[in-house]
PDB file of N, CA and C in Angstrom:
ATOM      1  N   MET A 238      19.376  -7.870  76.310  1.00  0.00           N
ATOM      2  CA  MET A 238      18.736  -8.885  77.125  1.00  0.00           C
ATOM      3  C   MET A 238      19.726  -9.495  78.122  1.00  0.00           C
ATOM      4  N   LYS A 239      20.991  -9.667  77.695  1.00  0.00           N
ATOM      5  CA  LYS A 239      21.982 -10.258  78.584  1.00  0.00           C
ATOM      6  C   LYS A 239      22.245  -9.372  79.792  1.00  0.00           C
ATOM      7  N   THR A 240      22.206  -8.068  79.610  1.00  0.00           N
ATOM      8  CA  THR A 240      22.447  -7.168  80.746  1.00  0.00           C
ATOM      9  C   THR A 240      21.229  -7.074  81.648  1.00  0.00           C
ATOM     10  N   LEU A 241      20.079  -7.430  81.151  1.00  0.00           N
ATOM     11  CA  LEU A 241      18.851  -7.371  81.939  1.00  0.00           C
ATOM     12  C   LEU A 241      18.714  -8.576  82.871  1.00  0.00           C
ATOM     13  N   LYS A 242      19.218  -9.744  82.464  1.00  0.00           N
ATOM     14  CA  LYS A 242      19.090 -10.957  83.280  1.00  0.00           C
ATOM     15  C   LYS A 242      19.717 -10.824  84.666  1.00  0.00           C
ATOM     16  N   PRO A 243      20.955 -10.347  84.795  1.00  0.00           N
ATOM     17  CA  PRO A 243      21.523 -10.212  86.144  1.00  0.00           C
ATOM     18  C   PRO A 243      20.705  -9.261  87.021  1.00  0.00           C
ATOM     19  N   PHE A 244      20.192  -8.199  86.423  1.00  0.00           N
ATOM     20  CA  PHE A 244      19.369  -7.263  87.182  1.00  0.00           C
ATOM     21  C   PHE A 244      18.090  -7.940  87.672  1.00  0.00           C
ATOM     22  N   LEU A 245      17.457  -8.732  86.808  1.00  0.00           N
ATOM     23  CA  LEU A 245      16.233  -9.435  87.200  1.00  0.00           C
ATOM     24  C   LEU A 245      16.505 -10.448  88.306  1.00  0.00           C
ATOM     25  N   HIS A 246      17.624 -11.165  88.213  1.00  0.00           N
ATOM     26  CA  HIS A 246      17.983 -12.118  89.263  1.00  0.00           C
ATOM     27  C   HIS A 246      18.216 -11.408  90.593  1.00  0.00           C
ATOM     28  N   LEU A 247      18.885 -10.289  90.543  1.00  0.00           N
ATOM     29  CA  LEU A 247      19.144  -9.514  91.757  1.00  0.00           C
ATOM     30  C   LEU A 247      17.847  -8.977  92.352  1.00  0.00           C
ATOM     31  N   ALA A 248      16.955  -8.486  91.513  1.00  0.00           N
ATOM     32  CA  ALA A 248      15.671  -7.967  91.988  1.00  0.00           C
ATOM     33  C   ALA A 248      14.833  -9.079  92.614  1.00  0.00           C
ATOM     34  N   LEU A 249      14.839 -10.251  92.005  1.00  0.00           N
ATOM     35  CA  LEU A 249      14.099 -11.387  92.546  1.00  0.00           C
ATOM     36  C   LEU A 249      14.669 -11.816  93.890  1.00  0.00           C
ATOM     37  N   ALA A 250      15.974 -11.884  94.003  1.00  0.00           N
ATOM     38  CA  ALA A 250      16.614 -12.254  95.271  1.00  0.00           C
ATOM     39  C   ALA A 250      16.311 -11.226  96.349  1.00  0.00           C
ATOM     40  N   ALA A 251      16.312  -9.954  95.997  1.00  0.00           N
ATOM     41  CA  ALA A 251      16.019  -8.895  96.969  1.00  0.00           C
ATOM     42  C   ALA A 251      14.587  -8.987  97.465  1.00  0.00           C
ATOM     43  N   ALA A 252      13.687  -9.469  96.641  1.00  0.00           N
ATOM     44  CA  ALA A 252      12.290  -9.595  97.043  1.00  0.00           C
ATOM     45  C   ALA A 252      12.038 -10.852  97.868  1.00  0.00           C
ATOM     46  N   VAL A 253      12.739 -11.930  97.568  1.00  0.00           N
ATOM     47  CA  VAL A 253      12.480 -13.216  98.213  1.00  0.00           C
ATOM     48  C   VAL A 253      13.257 -13.400  99.510  1.00  0.00           C
ATOM     49  N   LEU A 254      14.484 -12.995  99.563  1.00  0.00           N
ATOM     50  CA  LEU A 254      15.328 -13.257 100.731  1.00  0.00           C
ATOM     51  C   LEU A 254      14.813 -12.643 102.030  1.00  0.00           C
ATOM     52  N   PRO A 255      14.292 -11.426 102.066  1.00  0.00           N
ATOM     53  CA  PRO A 255      13.775 -10.909 103.338  1.00  0.00           C
ATOM     54  C   PRO A 255      12.640 -11.756 103.905  1.00  0.00           C
ATOM     55  N   ALA A 256      11.850 -12.368 103.049  1.00  0.00           N
ATOM     56  CA  ALA A 256      10.758 -13.215 103.521  1.00  0.00           C
ATOM     57  C   ALA A 256      11.280 -14.472 104.201  1.00  0.00           C
ATOM     58  N   CYS A 257      12.471 -14.905 103.866  1.00  0.00           N
ATOM     59  CA  CYS A 257      13.047 -16.110 104.451  1.00  0.00           C
ATOM     60  C   CYS A 257      13.526 -15.892 105.880  1.00  0.00           C
ATOM     61  N   THR A 258      13.687 -14.654 106.298  1.00  0.00           N
ATOM     62  CA  THR A 258      14.210 -14.381 107.633  1.00  0.00           C
ATOM     63  C   THR A 258      13.135 -14.427 108.709  1.00  0.00           C
ATOM     64  N   LYS A 259      11.864 -14.445 108.328  1.00  0.00           N
ATOM     65  CA  LYS A 259      10.789 -14.475 109.312  1.00  0.00           C
ATOM     66  C   LYS A 259      10.607 -15.887 109.856  1.00  0.00           C
ATOM     67  N   ASP A 260      10.297 -15.968 111.154  1.00  0.00           N
ATOM     68  CA  ASP A 260      10.007 -17.251 111.776  1.00  0.00           C
ATOM     69  C   ASP A 260       8.645 -17.744 111.309  1.00  0.00           C
ATOM     70  N   ARG A 261       8.528 -19.040 111.190  1.00  0.00           N
ATOM     71  CA  ARG A 261       7.246 -19.638 110.835  1.00  0.00           C
ATOM     72  C   ARG A 261       6.538 -20.031 112.112  1.00  0.00           C
ATOM     73  N   LEU A 262       5.315 -19.588 112.270  1.00  0.00           N
ATOM     74  CA  LEU A 262       4.511 -19.913 113.437  1.00  0.00           C
ATOM     75  C   LEU A 262       3.331 -20.741 112.956  1.00  0.00           C
ATOM     76  N   GLU A 263       3.297 -22.008 113.345  1.00  0.00           N
ATOM     77  CA  GLU A 263       2.247 -22.912 112.878  1.00  0.00           C
ATOM     78  C   GLU A 263       1.234 -23.145 113.981  1.00  0.00           C
ATOM     79  N   GLY A 264      -0.037 -23.138 113.600  1.00  0.00           N
ATOM     80  CA  GLY A 264      -1.120 -23.307 114.558  1.00  0.00           C
ATOM     81  C   GLY A 264      -1.089 -24.661 115.240  1.00  0.00           C
ATOM     82  N   SER A 265      -1.479 -24.664 116.524  1.00  0.00           N
ATOM     83  CA  SER A 265      -1.520 -25.902 117.299  1.00  0.00           C
ATOM     84  C   SER A 265      -2.886 -26.574 117.213  1.00  0.00           C
ATOM     85  N   GLY A 266      -3.887 -25.824 116.747  1.00  0.00           N
ATOM     86  CA  GLY A 266      -5.242 -26.360 116.690  1.00  0.00           C
ATOM     87  C   GLY A 266      -6.058 -26.037 117.927  1.00  0.00           C
ATOM     88  N   THR A 267      -5.428 -25.481 118.953  1.00  0.00           N
ATOM     89  CA  THR A 267      -6.123 -25.100 120.181  1.00  0.00           C
ATOM     90  C   THR A 267      -6.510 -23.629 120.084  1.00  0.00           C
ATOM     91  N   ILE A 268      -7.810 -23.359 120.024  1.00  0.00           N
ATOM     92  CA  ILE A 268      -8.311 -21.992 119.920  1.00  0.00           C
ATOM     93  C   ILE A 268      -8.568 -21.455 121.323  1.00  0.00           C
ATOM     94  N   VAL A 269      -8.071 -20.251 121.589  1.00  0.00           N
ATOM     95  CA  VAL A 269      -8.265 -19.614 122.891  1.00  0.00           C
ATOM     96  C   VAL A 269      -8.911 -18.250 122.685  1.00  0.00           C
ATOM     97  N   THR A 270      -9.541 -17.766 123.748  1.00  0.00           N
ATOM     98  CA  THR A 270     -10.150 -16.443 123.755  1.00  0.00           C
ATOM     99  C   THR A 270      -9.519 -15.639 124.871  1.00  0.00           C
ATOM    100  N   GLN A 271      -9.107 -14.421 124.550  1.00  0.00           N
ATOM    101  CA  GLN A 271      -8.487 -13.540 125.538  1.00  0.00           C
ATOM    102  C   GLN A 271      -9.238 -12.208 125.518  1.00  0.00           C
ATOM    103  N   ASP A 272      -9.741 -11.788 126.687  1.00  0.00           N
ATOM    104  CA  ASP A 272     -10.402 -10.494 126.809  1.00  0.00           C
ATOM    105  C   ASP A 272      -9.381  -9.450 127.218  1.00  0.00           C
ATOM    106  N   ARG A 273      -9.434  -8.307 126.546  1.00  0.00           N
ATOM    107  CA  ARG A 273      -8.498  -7.221 126.834  1.00  0.00           C
ATOM    108  C   ARG A 273      -9.285  -5.950 127.137  1.00  0.00           C
ATOM    109  N   GLY A 274      -8.965  -5.338 128.256  1.00  0.00           N
ATOM    110  CA  GLY A 274      -9.575  -4.063 128.597  1.00  0.00           C
ATOM    111  C   GLY A 274      -8.734  -2.929 128.037  1.00  0.00           C
ATOM    112  N   LEU A 275      -9.359  -2.043 127.298  1.00  0.00           N
ATOM    113  CA  LEU A 275      -8.658  -0.911 126.701  1.00  0.00           C
ATOM    114  C   LEU A 275      -9.433   0.364 126.993  1.00  0.00           C
ATOM    115  N   SER A 276      -8.796   1.488 126.777  1.00  0.00           N
ATOM    116  CA  SER A 276      -9.494   2.754 126.964  1.00  0.00           C
ATOM    117  C   SER A 276     -10.561   2.916 125.878  1.00  0.00           C
ATOM    118  N   THR A 277     -11.450   3.866 126.075  1.00  0.00           N
ATOM    119  CA  THR A 277     -12.572   4.032 125.152  1.00  0.00           C
ATOM    120  C   THR A 277     -12.091   4.426 123.761  1.00  0.00           C
ATOM    121  N   PHE A 278     -12.860   4.018 122.772  1.00  0.00           N
ATOM    122  CA  PHE A 278     -12.551   4.343 121.380  1.00  0.00           C
ATOM    123  C   PHE A 278     -13.850   4.465 120.603  1.00  0.00           C
ATOM    124  N   GLN A 279     -13.804   5.194 119.514  1.00  0.00           N
ATOM    125  CA  GLN A 279     -14.982   5.355 118.654  1.00  0.00           C
ATOM    126  C   GLN A 279     -14.729   4.894 117.224  1.00  0.00           C
ATOM    127  N   ASN A 280     -13.485   4.658 116.884  1.00  0.00           N
ATOM    128  CA  ASN A 280     -13.120   4.235 115.534  1.00  0.00           C
ATOM    129  C   ASN A 280     -12.294   2.954 115.607  1.00  0.00           C
ATOM    130  N   VAL A 281     -12.264   2.229 114.497  1.00  0.00           N
ATOM    131  CA  VAL A 281     -11.474   0.997 114.419  1.00  0.00           C
ATOM    132  C   VAL A 281     -10.617   1.044 113.156  1.00  0.00           C
ATOM    133  N   LEU A 282      -9.322   0.759 113.319  1.00  0.00           N
ATOM    134  CA  LEU A 282      -8.387   0.681 112.194  1.00  0.00           C
ATOM    135  C   LEU A 282      -7.784  -0.718 112.185  1.00  0.00           C
ATOM    136  N   ILE A 283      -7.997  -1.446 111.098  1.00  0.00           N
ATOM    137  CA  ILE A 283      -7.493  -2.817 110.973  1.00  0.00           C
ATOM    138  C   ILE A 283      -6.265  -2.778 110.074  1.00  0.00           C
ATOM    139  N   GLN A 284      -5.131  -3.252 110.605  1.00  0.00           N
ATOM    140  CA  GLN A 284      -3.885  -3.197 109.846  1.00  0.00           C
ATOM    141  C   GLN A 284      -3.299  -4.572 109.565  1.00  0.00           C
ATOM    142  N   GLY A 285      -4.058  -5.602 109.707  1.00  0.00           N
ATOM    143  CA  GLY A 285      -3.544  -6.943 109.465  1.00  0.00           C
ATOM    144  C   GLY A 285      -4.657  -7.851 108.992  1.00  0.00           C
ATOM    145  N   PRO A 286      -4.340  -9.109 108.711  1.00  0.00           N
ATOM    146  CA  PRO A 286      -5.337 -10.067 108.229  1.00  0.00           C
ATOM    147  C   PRO A 286      -6.211 -10.575 109.375  1.00  0.00           C
ATOM    148  N   VAL A 287      -7.111  -9.713 109.847  1.00  0.00           N
ATOM    149  CA  VAL A 287      -7.909 -10.007 111.031  1.00  0.00           C
ATOM    150  C   VAL A 287      -9.384  -9.847 110.693  1.00  0.00           C
ATOM    151  N   LYS A 288     -10.194 -10.801 111.119  1.00  0.00           N
ATOM    152  CA  LYS A 288     -11.644 -10.663 111.028  1.00  0.00           C
ATOM    153  C   LYS A 288     -12.088  -9.902 112.273  1.00  0.00           C
ATOM    154  N   VAL A 289     -12.769  -8.770 112.086  1.00  0.00           N
ATOM    155  CA  VAL A 289     -13.182  -7.941 113.214  1.00  0.00           C
ATOM    156  C   VAL A 289     -14.699  -7.832 113.235  1.00  0.00           C
ATOM    157  N   ASN A 290     -15.288  -8.124 114.394  1.00  0.00           N
ATOM    158  CA  ASN A 290     -16.714  -7.937 114.628  1.00  0.00           C
ATOM    159  C   ASN A 290     -16.868  -6.818 115.646  1.00  0.00           C
ATOM    160  N   VAL A 291     -17.652  -5.803 115.319  1.00  0.00           N
ATOM    161  CA  VAL A 291     -17.878  -4.692 116.241  1.00  0.00           C
ATOM    162  C   VAL A 291     -19.299  -4.797 116.769  1.00  0.00           C
ATOM    163  N   MET A 292     -19.413  -4.829 118.101  1.00  0.00           N
ATOM    164  CA  MET A 292     -20.721  -4.866 118.754  1.00  0.00           C
ATOM    165  C   MET A 292     -20.774  -3.743 119.776  1.00  0.00           C
ATOM    166  N   TYR A 293     -21.861  -3.016 119.778  1.00  0.00           N
ATOM    167  CA  TYR A 293     -22.024  -1.930 120.732  1.00  0.00           C
ATOM    168  C   TYR A 293     -22.608  -2.473 122.020  1.00  0.00           C
ATOM    169  N   GLY A 294     -22.103  -1.973 123.141  1.00  0.00           N
ATOM    170  CA  GLY A 294     -22.593  -2.418 124.438  1.00  0.00           C
ATOM    171  C   GLY A 294     -22.213  -1.436 125.517  1.00  0.00           C
ATOM    172  N   ASN A 295     -22.498  -1.807 126.757  1.00  0.00           N
ATOM    173  CA  ASN A 295     -22.220  -0.931 127.893  1.00  0.00           C
ATOM    174  C   ASN A 295     -20.767  -0.987 128.335  1.00  0.00           C
ATOM    175  N   SER A 296     -20.074  -2.066 128.033  1.00  0.00           N
ATOM    176  CA  SER A 296     -18.687  -2.205 128.491  1.00  0.00           C
ATOM    177  C   SER A 296     -17.720  -2.055 127.317  1.00  0.00           C
ATOM    178  N   GLN A 297     -16.529  -1.573 127.644  1.00  0.00           N
ATOM    179  CA  GLN A 297     -15.465  -1.404 126.655  1.00  0.00           C
ATOM    180  C   GLN A 297     -14.579  -2.643 126.737  1.00  0.00           C
ATOM    181  N   LEU A 298     -14.629  -3.508 125.734  1.00  0.00           N
ATOM    182  CA  LEU A 298     -13.927  -4.782 125.793  1.00  0.00           C
ATOM    183  C   LEU A 298     -13.467  -5.175 124.394  1.00  0.00           C
ATOM    184  N   VAL A 299     -12.276  -5.715 124.329  1.00  0.00           N
ATOM    185  CA  VAL A 299     -11.776  -6.284 123.083  1.00  0.00           C
ATOM    186  C   VAL A 299     -11.510  -7.759 123.350  1.00  0.00           C
ATOM    187  N   ARG A 300     -12.126  -8.614 122.558  1.00  0.00           N
ATOM    188  CA  ARG A 300     -11.975 -10.061 122.720  1.00  0.00           C
ATOM    189  C   ARG A 300     -11.201 -10.604 121.523  1.00  0.00           C
ATOM    190  N   VAL A 301     -10.068 -11.238 121.807  1.00  0.00           N
ATOM    191  CA  VAL A 301      -9.210 -11.815 120.768  1.00  0.00           C
ATOM    192  C   VAL A 301      -9.427 -13.323 120.773  1.00  0.00           C
ATOM    193  N   ARG A 302      -9.692 -13.884 119.595  1.00  0.00           N
ATOM    194  CA  ARG A 302      -9.895 -15.331 119.466  1.00  0.00           C
ATOM    195  C   ARG A 302      -8.977 -15.825 118.350  1.00  0.00           C
ATOM    196  N   THR A 303      -8.038 -16.690 118.746  1.00  0.00           N
ATOM    197  CA  THR A 303      -7.087 -17.219 117.770  1.00  0.00           C
ATOM    198  C   THR A 303      -6.429 -18.474 118.340  1.00  0.00           C
ATOM    199  N   ASP A 304      -5.479 -19.005 117.621  1.00  0.00           N
ATOM    200  CA  ASP A 304      -4.729 -20.168 118.075  1.00  0.00           C
ATOM    201  C   ASP A 304      -3.897 -19.799 119.302  1.00  0.00           C
ATOM    202  N   ALA A 305      -3.738 -20.746 120.199  1.00  0.00           N
ATOM    203  CA  ALA A 305      -3.014 -20.501 121.454  1.00  0.00           C
ATOM    204  C   ALA A 305      -1.584 -20.018 121.225  1.00  0.00           C
ATOM    205  N   VAL A 306      -0.942 -20.474 120.162  1.00  0.00           N
ATOM    206  CA  VAL A 306       0.447 -20.069 119.920  1.00  0.00           C
ATOM    207  C   VAL A 306       0.551 -18.642 119.383  1.00  0.00           C
ATOM    208  N   ALA A 307      -0.577 -18.055 118.977  1.00  0.00           N
ATOM    209  CA  ALA A 307      -0.526 -16.740 118.328  1.00  0.00           C
ATOM    210  C   ALA A 307      -1.275 -15.647 119.073  1.00  0.00           C
ATOM    211  N   VAL A 308      -1.864 -15.963 120.222  1.00  0.00           N
ATOM    212  CA  VAL A 308      -2.696 -14.957 120.895  1.00  0.00           C
ATOM    213  C   VAL A 308      -1.903 -13.710 121.267  1.00  0.00           C
ATOM    214  N   ASN A 309      -0.647 -13.855 121.605  1.00  0.00           N
ATOM    215  CA  ASN A 309       0.168 -12.692 121.966  1.00  0.00           C
ATOM    216  C   ASN A 309       0.722 -11.951 120.752  1.00  0.00           C
ATOM    217  N   GLU A 310       0.470 -12.468 119.564  1.00  0.00           N
ATOM    218  CA  GLU A 310       0.916 -11.805 118.337  1.00  0.00           C
ATOM    219  C   GLU A 310      -0.098 -10.769 117.853  1.00  0.00           C
ATOM    220  N   VAL A 311      -1.296 -10.789 118.428  1.00  0.00           N
ATOM    221  CA  VAL A 311      -2.333  -9.824 118.069  1.00  0.00           C
ATOM    222  C   VAL A 311      -2.098  -8.555 118.880  1.00  0.00           C
ATOM    223  N   ILE A 312      -1.925  -7.453 118.189  1.00  0.00           N
ATOM    224  CA  ILE A 312      -1.640  -6.172 118.836  1.00  0.00           C
ATOM    225  C   ILE A 312      -2.914  -5.338 118.829  1.00  0.00           C
ATOM    226  N   THR A 313      -3.365  -4.931 120.011  1.00  0.00           N
ATOM    227  CA  THR A 313      -4.538  -4.069 120.136  1.00  0.00           C
ATOM    228  C   THR A 313      -4.155  -2.864 120.980  1.00  0.00           C
ATOM    229  N   THR A 314      -4.243  -1.686 120.393  1.00  0.00           N
ATOM    230  CA  THR A 314      -3.930  -0.447 121.101  1.00  0.00           C
ATOM    231  C   THR A 314      -4.981   0.597 120.750  1.00  0.00           C
ATOM    232  N   VAL A 315      -5.103   1.592 121.610  1.00  0.00           N
ATOM    233  CA  VAL A 315      -5.984   2.719 121.328  1.00  0.00           C
ATOM    234  C   VAL A 315      -5.118   3.957 121.180  1.00  0.00           C
ATOM    235  N   SER A 316      -5.287   4.634 120.048  1.00  0.00           N
ATOM    236  CA  SER A 316      -4.525   5.845 119.762  1.00  0.00           C
ATOM    237  C   SER A 316      -5.459   6.868 119.117  1.00  0.00           C
ATOM    238  N   ASN A 317      -5.525   8.046 119.698  1.00  0.00           N
ATOM    239  CA  ASN A 317      -6.381   9.119 119.168  1.00  0.00           C
ATOM    240  C   ASN A 317      -7.822   8.657 118.981  1.00  0.00           C
ATOM    241  N   ASN A 318      -8.358   7.995 120.000  1.00  0.00           N
ATOM    242  CA  ASN A 318      -9.752   7.546 120.003  1.00  0.00           C
ATOM    243  C   ASN A 318     -10.026   6.442 118.968  1.00  0.00           C
ATOM    244  N   THR A 319      -8.962   5.787 118.486  1.00  0.00           N
ATOM    245  CA  THR A 319      -9.095   4.739 117.479  1.00  0.00           C
ATOM    246  C   THR A 319      -8.468   3.444 117.982  1.00  0.00           C
ATOM    247  N   LEU A 320      -9.251   2.370 117.943  1.00  0.00           N
ATOM    248  CA  LEU A 320      -8.720   1.040 118.245  1.00  0.00           C
ATOM    249  C   LEU A 320      -7.929   0.575 117.029  1.00  0.00           C
ATOM    250  N   VAL A 321      -6.663   0.269 117.236  1.00  0.00           N
ATOM    251  CA  VAL A 321      -5.800  -0.219 116.161  1.00  0.00           C
ATOM    252  C   VAL A 321      -5.575  -1.710 116.392  1.00  0.00           C
ATOM    253  N   VAL A 322      -5.932  -2.522 115.400  1.00  0.00           N
ATOM    254  CA  VAL A 322      -5.770  -3.974 115.468  1.00  0.00           C
ATOM    255  C   VAL A 322      -4.741  -4.368 114.419  1.00  0.00           C
ATOM    256  N   ASP A 323      -3.686  -5.041 114.869  1.00  0.00           N
ATOM    257  CA  ASP A 323      -2.606  -5.416 113.961  1.00  0.00           C
ATOM    258  C   ASP A 323      -2.062  -6.781 114.374  1.00  0.00           C
ATOM    259  N   ILE A 324      -1.306  -7.386 113.497  1.00  0.00           N
ATOM    260  CA  ILE A 324      -0.646  -8.662 113.757  1.00  0.00           C
ATOM    261  C   ILE A 324       0.859  -8.428 113.673  1.00  0.00           C
ATOM    262  N   ASP A 325       1.599  -8.964 114.641  1.00  0.00           N
ATOM    263  CA  ASP A 325       3.061  -8.853 114.621  1.00  0.00           C
ATOM    264  C   ASP A 325       3.567  -9.464 113.318  1.00  0.00           C
ATOM    265  N   ASP A 326       4.277  -8.680 112.531  1.00  0.00           N
ATOM    266  CA  ASP A 326       4.704  -9.165 111.213  1.00  0.00           C
ATOM    267  C   ASP A 326       6.088  -9.803 111.214  1.00  0.00           C
ATOM    268  N   ASP A 327       6.563 -10.229 112.379  1.00  0.00           N
ATOM    269  CA  ASP A 327       7.851 -10.918 112.453  1.00  0.00           C
ATOM    270  C   ASP A 327       7.739 -12.408 112.139  1.00  0.00           C
ATOM    271  N   HIS A 328       6.525 -12.885 111.843  1.00  0.00           N
ATOM    272  CA  HIS A 328       6.305 -14.317 111.628  1.00  0.00           C
ATOM    273  C   HIS A 328       5.516 -14.553 110.347  1.00  0.00           C
ATOM    274  N   HIS A 329       5.646 -15.766 109.827  1.00  0.00           N
ATOM    275  CA  HIS A 329       4.744 -16.295 108.811  1.00  0.00           C
ATOM    276  C   HIS A 329       3.764 -17.179 109.570  1.00  0.00           C
ATOM    277  N   TYR A 330       2.481 -16.919 109.428  1.00  0.00           N
ATOM    278  CA  TYR A 330       1.472 -17.664 110.172  1.00  0.00           C
ATOM    279  C   TYR A 330       0.899 -18.771 109.297  1.00  0.00           C
ATOM    280  N   GLN A 331       1.044 -20.012 109.756  1.00  0.00           N
ATOM    281  CA  GLN A 331       0.568 -21.176 109.029  1.00  0.00           C
ATOM    282  C   GLN A 331      -0.631 -21.774 109.754  1.00  0.00           C
ATOM    283  N   HIS A 332      -1.764 -21.870 109.060  1.00  0.00           N
ATOM    284  CA  HIS A 332      -2.973 -22.493 109.605  1.00  0.00           C
ATOM    285  C   HIS A 332      -3.474 -21.761 110.848  1.00  0.00           C
ATOM    286  N   ILE A 333      -3.415 -20.435 110.828  1.00  0.00           N
ATOM    287  CA  ILE A 333      -3.860 -19.625 111.960  1.00  0.00           C
ATOM    288  C   ILE A 333      -4.790 -18.537 111.436  1.00  0.00           C
ATOM    289  N   SER A 334      -5.945 -18.400 112.081  1.00  0.00           N
ATOM    290  CA  SER A 334      -6.844 -17.291 111.756  1.00  0.00           C
ATOM    291  C   SER A 334      -6.975 -16.401 112.985  1.00  0.00           C
ATOM    292  N   PHE A 335      -7.262 -15.143 112.747  1.00  0.00           N
ATOM    293  CA  PHE A 335      -7.341 -14.159 113.818  1.00  0.00           C
ATOM    294  C   PHE A 335      -8.721 -13.519 113.806  1.00  0.00           C
ATOM    295  N   GLU A 336      -9.334 -13.451 114.970  1.00  0.00           N
ATOM    296  CA  GLU A 336     -10.649 -12.827 115.095  1.00  0.00           C
ATOM    297  C   GLU A 336     -10.647 -11.930 116.324  1.00  0.00           C
ATOM    298  N   VAL A 337     -11.144 -10.705 116.159  1.00  0.00           N
ATOM    299  CA  VAL A 337     -11.213  -9.751 117.264  1.00  0.00           C
ATOM    300  C   VAL A 337     -12.632  -9.243 117.339  1.00  0.00           C
TER     301      VAL A 337
END
């Protein structure tokens, strides 16, 4: 048991310390909407904590709705006919929701 304790402490530190290096981004309370024009796509891949609503229409448009401090943290790209929606993982997001 004595030899296991140092290993457990090291494993815990290795898991916790990388999380401390990320910047904290706290919501301002101001919600903004940003329309983004992208190339056509037929599939959607969600890679982050994002609420996504898909509506079919005549125009190809991606609308991002989130806090003003985080609107540029939402990554939307089209690759191989697939819309990829992701959140920049360099930050801890406090009191911020993402909707696309």
